[in-house]
Short mmCIF file of C-alpha atoms in Angstrom, two decimals:
data_model
loop_
_atom_site.label_atom_id
_atom_site.label_comp_id
_atom_site.label_asym_id
_atom_site.label_seq_id
_atom_site.Cartn_x
_atom_site.Cartn_y
_atom_site.Cartn_z
CA UNK A 256 99.44 91.74 115.93
CA UNK A 257 96.21 91.66 113.88
CA UNK A 258 94.84 94.04 111.37
CA UNK A 259 91.35 94.92 111.10
CA UNK A 260 89.55 96.56 108.60
CA UNK A 261 86.47 97.63 110.75
CA UNK A 262 85.60 94.66 112.51
CA UNK A 263 87.08 91.84 110.03
CA UNK A 264 90.93 90.79 110.58
CA UNK A 265 92.57 91.12 107.54
CA UNK A 266 95.92 89.98 108.50
CA UNK A 267 98.72 89.74 110.51
CA UNK A 268 102.05 91.43 111.06
CA UNK A 269 105.12 90.97 112.89
CA UNK A 270 108.78 92.00 113.78
CA UNK A 271 112.26 89.92 113.94
CA UNK A 272 115.17 91.18 113.69
CA UNK A 273 115.76 94.58 116.16
CA UNK A 274 119.49 96.12 115.66
CA UNK A 275 119.43 98.39 118.28
CA UNK A 276 122.70 100.17 117.33
CA UNK A 277 121.27 101.26 113.78
CA UNK A 278 117.67 101.56 115.02
CA UNK A 279 116.31 99.07 112.15
CA UNK A 280 113.41 96.91 111.95
CA UNK A 281 111.96 93.88 110.15
CA UNK A 282 108.53 94.05 109.61
CA UNK A 283 106.57 90.38 108.20
CA UNK A 284 102.81 90.75 107.05
CA UNK A 285 100.88 88.39 105.46
CA UNK A 286 97.27 90.03 104.62
CA UNK A 287 94.24 87.99 102.67
CA UNK A 288 93.39 90.06 100.35
CA UNK A 289 97.03 93.42 100.71
CA UNK A 290 95.83 95.31 97.71
CA UNK A 291 93.01 96.27 100.76
CA UNK A 292 95.36 96.57 104.07
CA UNK A 293 97.00 99.73 103.52
CA UNK A 294 95.28 101.63 105.94
CA UNK A 295 95.50 98.57 108.45
CA UNK A 296 99.54 97.78 107.70
CA UNK A 297 99.51 102.04 107.56
CA UNK A 298 98.16 101.55 111.22
CA UNK A 299 100.23 98.94 112.37
CA UNK A 300 103.88 100.61 111.52
CA UNK A 301 102.10 104.00 113.60
CA UNK A 302 102.47 101.88 116.96
CA UNK A 303 105.75 100.27 115.84
CA UNK A 304 107.36 104.41 115.48
CA UNK A 305 105.64 105.34 118.90
CA UNK A 306 106.39 102.71 120.71
CA UNK A 307 109.87 102.65 119.84
CA UNK A 308 113.12 104.84 119.39
CA UNK A 309 113.41 103.38 115.40
CA UNK A 310 114.81 104.72 112.48
CA UNK A 311 113.58 102.40 110.32
CA UNK A 312 111.22 100.32 108.87
CA UNK A 313 111.91 97.47 106.73
CA UNK A 314 110.28 94.38 104.12
CA UNK A 315 112.57 91.71 102.22
CA UNK A 316 110.10 90.19 100.06
CA UNK A 317 110.91 87.28 97.46
CA UNK A 318 110.53 87.90 93.98
CA UNK A 319 108.04 85.55 92.87
CA UNK A 320 103.97 85.40 92.38
CA UNK A 321 102.12 86.93 94.71
CA UNK A 322 104.59 89.68 95.28
CA UNK A 323 103.53 93.04 93.02
CA UNK A 324 100.68 92.92 95.29
CA UNK A 325 102.31 93.24 98.49
CA UNK A 326 104.70 95.28 96.87
CA UNK A 327 102.17 98.00 95.82
CA UNK A 328 100.80 97.22 99.55
CA UNK A 329 103.95 98.63 101.45
CA UNK A 330 103.68 101.42 98.93
CA UNK A 331 100.84 102.24 99.24
CA UNK A 332 102.10 103.12 103.03
CA UNK A 333 105.13 104.93 101.93
CA UNK A 334 107.30 102.02 101.86
CA UNK A 335 110.24 103.17 99.34
CA UNK A 336 111.90 100.16 96.97
CA UNK A 337 115.83 100.32 98.19
CA UNK A 338 117.57 98.19 96.30
CA UNK A 339 117.14 94.04 95.07
CA UNK A 340 119.28 91.33 96.52
CA UNK A 341 120.32 88.57 93.84
CA UNK A 342 119.62 84.92 94.38
CA UNK A 343 119.08 86.15 98.48
CA UNK A 344 116.24 83.77 99.43
CA UNK A 345 116.11 79.82 98.08
CA UNK A 346 112.63 78.74 97.43
CA UNK A 347 111.36 75.76 96.40
CA UNK A 348 115.02 74.75 96.43
CA UNK A 349 116.08 77.36 93.72
CA UNK A 350 117.43 80.86 94.95
CA UNK A 351 115.37 83.86 93.97
CA UNK A 352 116.33 87.79 94.65
CA UNK A 353 114.47 88.87 97.12
CA UNK A 354 113.42 92.91 97.02
CA UNK A 355 114.52 95.25 100.09
CA UNK A 356 111.57 97.99 101.20
CA UNK A 357 112.27 100.55 103.85
CA UNK A 358 110.91 103.09 105.42
CA UNK A 359 112.28 105.75 107.64
CA UNK A 360 111.02 107.88 110.43
CA UNK A 361 110.25 111.11 108.63
CA UNK A 362 109.43 109.65 105.76
CA UNK A 363 106.10 107.56 107.18
CA UNK A 364 105.37 111.00 109.34
CA UNK A 365 105.21 113.11 106.55
CA UNK A 366 103.29 110.52 104.56
CA UNK A 367 100.88 110.48 108.36
CA UNK A 368 100.58 113.95 107.15
CA UNK A 369 98.83 113.31 103.36
CA UNK A 370 96.92 109.78 104.90
CA UNK A 371 94.41 110.26 107.07
CA UNK A 372 94.60 106.59 109.27
#
């Protein structure tokens, strides 16, 4: 799904690896300026929670250059740090640590109460 800020496309978000048993869904997102994409991302996450019986949406984010802006984007939209999986990613021929950042439905509902989309 394309994400817009006004009439300008600012990035894209998609999902993969839906787990029907645990009602978890992995999110993948790409933004030109992550620091300006909190509301477009939150609108997409709201769509995910409203369109499926999900319990949790999560992101696995390799800890490489540029990751900090995505961490701020995700936490700005209500996601929380869940931990780091050491050496889980393999990027440019080297093992990399991967942060797991997740959002429970109930936490997102609370976030929405405090933040108008």
